[in-house]
Amino acid sequence: MIATGRPYRMSQQFYKELRLDTPIVNFNGAYLHHPTNTRYEGFRQNIALKTAHDVFDFAKTLDLNNIIAEVDESVYIWKNDQSVPQNMREADPRLIHYGAPSQLIQSDPTALMFSANNQQLATIKAQLDSAFAGVIEHRSWGKPYEYLELTKSGLNKAVALRQAASDLGFSMADVIAFGDADNDWEMLAEAGIGVAMGNADAETKRIANEITLSNEEDGIAAFLTANVLNK
């Protein structure tokens, strides 16, 4: 199954290409659902609207390129520029709203996204930790996107994956998880086998049990072939 920080509209291409029939984790663990099974309950845990507006007010003090808010299936985008991922722009036009999210959203968002220059992200993370500790989580998107994704505190991929595994009759000890960035740390640590991709950062590799080839070298296929299919 797939566990990603991205919304479903940006991951459904891969879900369909892989012909999956499993739950999927979106928004770094804030949304667990099953695209082909409407009876699957899953969960969606949102940021309180008041908290979102507090974050928007705080964002005025930051040097941001863009702000995006995800509310149900709709996306609210501050600036329609090159910082917006192309496949986000390709969503149903009726679901895309341009303008300041702080003035547009009317209900609790599942996630907020901040776009900033890569060299500024560490500083912004520290500022968010100081201002919203215990209220929100924040994770970086992988390259090429310079985004921080904010979700409700206490959520991560491991939380949602643990629930999905239980729903399917497994424990986390049965799970092999692959990851390459900070939004994978909890998942890699809790899985029975946590595998860092060859392109992962040093801390991700330290947390993982194993390291495979990069995502451009079919690292997942190489690991599964050597350690599962040929066993």
Short mmCIF file of C-alpha atoms in Angstrom, two decimals:
data_model
loop_
_atom_site.label_atom_id
_atom_site.label_comp_id
_atom_site.label_asym_id
_atom_site.label_seq_id
_atom_site.Cartn_x
_atom_site.Cartn_y
_atom_site.Cartn_z
CA MET A 1 0.00 0.00 0.00
CA ILE A 2 0.98 3.65 -0.35
CA ALA A 3 1.61 6.06 2.55
CA THR A 4 2.32 9.60 1.38
CA GLY A 5 2.21 13.20 2.47
CA ARG A 6 0.40 14.18 -0.68
CA PRO A 7 -3.37 14.38 -1.16
CA TYR A 8 -5.10 11.54 -2.98
CA ARG A 9 -5.45 13.56 -6.18
CA MET A 10 -1.65 13.61 -6.38
CA SER A 11 -1.21 9.91 -5.61
CA GLN A 12 -4.15 8.24 -7.34
CA GLN A 13 -2.14 7.91 -10.57
CA PHE A 14 0.29 5.58 -8.81
CA TYR A 15 -2.46 3.76 -6.90
CA LYS A 16 -4.17 2.95 -10.20
CA GLU A 17 -0.94 2.20 -12.07
CA LEU A 18 -0.01 -0.38 -9.42
CA ARG A 19 -3.54 -1.82 -9.55
CA LEU A 20 -3.83 -1.66 -5.79
CA ASP A 21 -6.87 -2.78 -3.84
CA THR A 22 -5.76 -1.63 -0.41
CA PRO A 23 -6.23 1.33 1.89
CA ILE A 24 -4.02 4.35 1.24
CA VAL A 25 -2.55 6.88 3.66
CA ASN A 26 -2.57 10.54 2.58
CA PHE A 27 -1.53 13.79 4.27
CA ASN A 28 1.19 12.08 6.30
CA GLY A 29 -1.28 10.02 8.29
CA ALA A 30 -4.17 12.47 8.65
CA TYR A 31 -6.33 10.62 6.11
CA LEU A 32 -6.72 6.84 5.88
CA HIS A 33 -9.20 5.58 3.28
CA HIS A 34 -9.85 2.90 0.67
CA PRO A 35 -10.44 4.26 -2.86
CA THR A 36 -12.15 1.09 -4.11
CA ASN A 37 -14.07 0.05 -0.99
CA THR A 38 -16.62 2.57 0.24
CA ARG A 39 -17.41 0.36 3.26
CA TYR A 40 -13.92 0.83 4.65
CA GLU A 41 -14.16 3.31 7.52
CA GLY A 42 -10.62 4.62 7.88
CA PHE A 43 -10.41 8.13 9.32
CA ARG A 44 -9.78 11.78 8.50
CA GLN A 45 -8.45 13.93 11.34
CA ASN A 46 -8.54 17.65 10.61
CA ILE A 47 -6.96 20.79 12.04
CA ALA A 48 -9.50 22.87 13.97
CA LEU A 49 -10.56 25.91 11.94
CA LYS A 50 -9.55 28.30 14.73
CA THR A 51 -6.10 26.72 14.85
CA ALA A 52 -5.84 27.07 11.08
CA HIS A 53 -6.56 30.80 11.35
CA ASP A 54 -3.97 31.12 14.11
CA VAL A 55 -1.47 29.49 11.74
CA PHE A 56 -2.50 31.83 8.92
CA ASP A 57 -1.91 34.83 11.20
CA PHE A 58 1.49 33.43 12.16
CA ALA A 59 2.33 32.85 8.49
CA LYS A 60 2.21 36.60 7.92
CA THR A 61 5.51 36.80 9.82
CA LEU A 62 7.19 34.24 7.53
CA ASP A 63 8.78 34.63 4.11
CA LEU A 64 6.59 32.18 2.21
CA ASN A 65 6.22 31.60 -1.51
CA ASN A 66 2.77 30.07 -1.25
CA ILE A 67 0.11 28.74 1.13
CA ILE A 68 -2.27 25.90 0.30
CA ALA A 69 -5.15 24.49 2.35
CA GLU A 70 -6.86 21.13 1.82
CA VAL A 71 -10.50 20.96 2.94
CA ASP A 72 -12.33 17.71 2.19
CA GLU A 73 -11.79 17.22 -1.55
CA SER A 74 -11.22 20.91 -2.29
CA VAL A 75 -7.90 22.75 -2.42
CA TYR A 76 -7.41 26.46 -1.69
CA ILE A 77 -4.29 28.02 -3.24
CA TRP A 78 -2.97 31.48 -2.43
CA LYS A 79 -0.92 32.02 -5.61
CA ASN A 80 -1.33 30.28 -8.96
CA ASP A 81 2.37 30.13 -9.80
CA GLN A 82 5.15 27.64 -10.47
CA SER A 83 5.36 26.63 -6.81
CA VAL A 84 2.06 24.75 -7.25
CA PRO A 85 2.63 21.12 -8.32
CA GLN A 86 1.31 20.52 -11.82
CA ASN A 87 -0.83 17.54 -10.84
CA MET A 88 -2.48 19.66 -8.16
CA ARG A 89 -3.54 22.12 -10.87
CA GLU A 90 -4.97 19.25 -12.90
CA ALA A 91 -7.65 18.47 -10.33
CA ASP A 92 -11.32 19.04 -11.11
CA PRO A 93 -11.52 22.83 -11.67
CA ARG A 94 -14.61 22.95 -9.47
CA LEU A 95 -12.45 21.83 -6.53
CA ILE A 96 -9.65 24.38 -7.00
CA HIS A 97 -10.06 27.82 -5.42
CA TYR A 98 -7.50 30.61 -5.81
CA GLY A 99 -7.03 33.36 -3.26
CA ALA A 100 -5.96 33.68 0.36
CA PRO A 101 -7.03 30.46 2.14
CA SER A 102 -7.45 32.46 5.35
CA GLN A 103 -10.34 34.29 3.70
CA LEU A 104 -11.83 31.36 1.81
CA ILE A 105 -11.98 28.25 3.96
CA GLN A 106 -15.16 27.72 5.99
CA SER A 107 -14.44 24.40 7.72
CA ASP A 108 -11.63 22.42 9.32
CA PRO A 109 -8.76 21.70 6.90
CA THR A 110 -7.03 18.33 6.79
CA ALA A 111 -3.69 19.92 5.94
CA LEU A 112 -2.00 23.25 5.33
CA MET A 113 1.04 23.58 3.08
CA PHE A 114 3.73 26.24 3.20
CA SER A 115 6.05 26.73 0.24
CA ALA A 116 9.39 28.39 0.99
CA ASN A 117 12.93 28.36 -0.31
CA ASN A 118 14.70 25.21 0.83
CA GLN A 119 17.31 27.07 2.87
CA GLN A 120 14.53 28.68 4.92
CA LEU A 121 12.63 25.52 5.80
CA ALA A 122 14.71 24.63 8.88
CA THR A 123 14.14 28.09 10.35
CA ILE A 124 10.41 27.94 9.64
CA LYS A 125 10.20 24.50 11.27
CA ALA A 126 11.83 25.84 14.43
CA GLN A 127 9.44 28.80 14.50
CA LEU A 128 6.44 26.50 14.11
CA ASP A 129 7.71 24.26 16.90
CA SER A 130 7.97 27.26 19.19
CA ALA A 131 4.56 28.70 18.34
CA PHE A 132 2.45 25.53 17.91
CA ALA A 133 4.09 22.76 19.96
CA GLY A 134 1.54 20.04 20.74
CA VAL A 135 -0.99 21.56 18.33
CA ILE A 136 0.29 20.76 14.85
CA GLU A 137 2.79 18.43 13.19
CA HIS A 138 4.89 19.52 10.23
CA ARG A 139 6.76 17.45 7.66
CA SER A 140 8.74 18.20 4.53
CA TRP A 141 7.68 17.00 1.11
CA GLY A 142 10.32 15.21 -0.89
CA LYS A 143 12.05 16.76 -3.85
CA PRO A 144 11.32 18.57 -6.13
CA TYR A 145 8.70 20.29 -3.96
CA GLU A 146 9.86 22.78 -1.31
CA TYR A 147 6.83 22.40 0.93
CA LEU A 148 6.12 21.95 4.60
CA GLU A 149 2.87 20.11 5.29
CA LEU A 150 1.05 20.87 8.54
CA THR A 151 -1.43 18.44 10.10
CA LYS A 152 -3.06 17.89 13.48
CA SER A 153 -0.66 17.03 16.28
CA GLY A 154 -0.08 13.35 17.01
CA LEU A 155 -0.48 12.18 13.43
CA ASN A 156 2.12 10.54 11.22
CA LYS A 157 2.33 7.73 8.69
CA ALA A 158 2.92 5.13 11.41
CA VAL A 159 -0.37 5.97 13.15
CA ALA A 160 -2.39 5.41 9.98
CA LEU A 161 -0.35 2.42 8.81
CA ARG A 162 -0.83 0.74 12.20
CA GLN A 163 -4.60 1.14 11.83
CA ALA A 164 -4.57 -0.14 8.25
CA ALA A 165 -2.46 -3.16 9.21
CA SER A 166 -4.84 -3.99 12.05
CA ASP A 167 -7.85 -3.66 9.74
CA LEU A 168 -6.20 -6.13 7.34
CA GLY A 169 -5.32 -8.60 10.09
CA PHE A 170 -1.62 -7.78 10.46
CA SER A 171 0.59 -6.17 13.07
CA MET A 172 3.32 -3.63 12.43
CA ALA A 173 5.83 -6.44 12.98
CA ASP A 174 4.57 -7.91 9.69
CA VAL A 175 5.16 -4.68 7.75
CA ILE A 176 8.08 -3.79 5.48
CA ALA A 177 8.14 -0.01 5.07
CA PHE A 178 10.20 2.04 2.62
CA GLY A 179 11.00 5.72 3.00
CA ASP A 180 13.42 8.51 2.15
CA ALA A 181 12.55 11.58 4.24
CA ASP A 182 11.61 12.90 7.67
CA ASN A 183 7.92 12.15 7.19
CA ASP A 184 8.84 8.44 7.10
CA TRP A 185 10.79 8.27 10.37
CA GLU A 186 8.04 6.96 12.68
CA MET A 187 6.88 4.46 10.08
CA LEU A 188 10.39 3.12 9.47
CA ALA A 189 11.04 2.86 13.21
CA GLU A 190 7.81 1.00 13.98
CA ALA A 191 7.67 -1.37 11.01
CA GLY A 192 9.01 -4.88 11.37
CA ILE A 193 11.57 -3.94 8.73
CA GLY A 194 12.21 -0.29 7.93
CA VAL A 195 14.10 0.24 4.69
CA ALA A 196 15.67 3.56 3.68
CA MET A 197 15.99 4.33 0.00
CA GLY A 198 19.49 5.00 -1.31
CA ASN A 199 18.54 8.64 -1.93
CA ALA A 200 17.37 9.14 1.67
CA ASP A 201 19.00 11.64 4.01
CA ALA A 202 21.47 10.50 6.66
CA GLU A 203 19.00 10.54 9.58
CA THR A 204 16.47 8.43 7.67
CA LYS A 205 19.18 5.88 6.92
CA ARG A 206 20.18 5.84 10.59
CA ILE A 207 16.63 5.09 11.72
CA ALA A 208 16.04 2.32 9.16
CA ASN A 209 17.01 -1.33 9.62
CA GLU A 210 18.13 -1.70 6.02
CA ILE A 211 19.19 0.46 3.07
CA THR A 212 18.31 -0.32 -0.53
CA LEU A 213 19.03 1.30 -3.89
CA SER A 214 17.62 4.74 -4.75
CA ASN A 215 14.12 5.33 -6.06
CA GLU A 216 15.61 5.84 -9.53
CA GLU A 217 17.29 2.43 -9.34
CA ASP A 218 14.17 0.39 -8.51
CA GLY A 219 15.25 0.11 -4.89
CA ILE A 220 11.93 -1.26 -3.65
CA ALA A 221 11.82 -3.96 -6.32
CA ALA A 222 15.45 -4.87 -5.65
CA PHE A 223 14.87 -5.28 -1.91
CA LEU A 224 11.65 -7.27 -2.26
CA THR A 225 13.17 -9.54 -4.92
CA ALA A 226 16.21 -10.31 -2.78
CA ASN A 227 14.52 -10.57 0.60
CA VAL A 228 10.94 -11.68 -0.03
CA LEU A 229 10.29 -13.12 -3.48
CA ASN A 230 13.47 -15.21 -3.62
CA LYS A 231 13.26 -16.47 -0.04
#
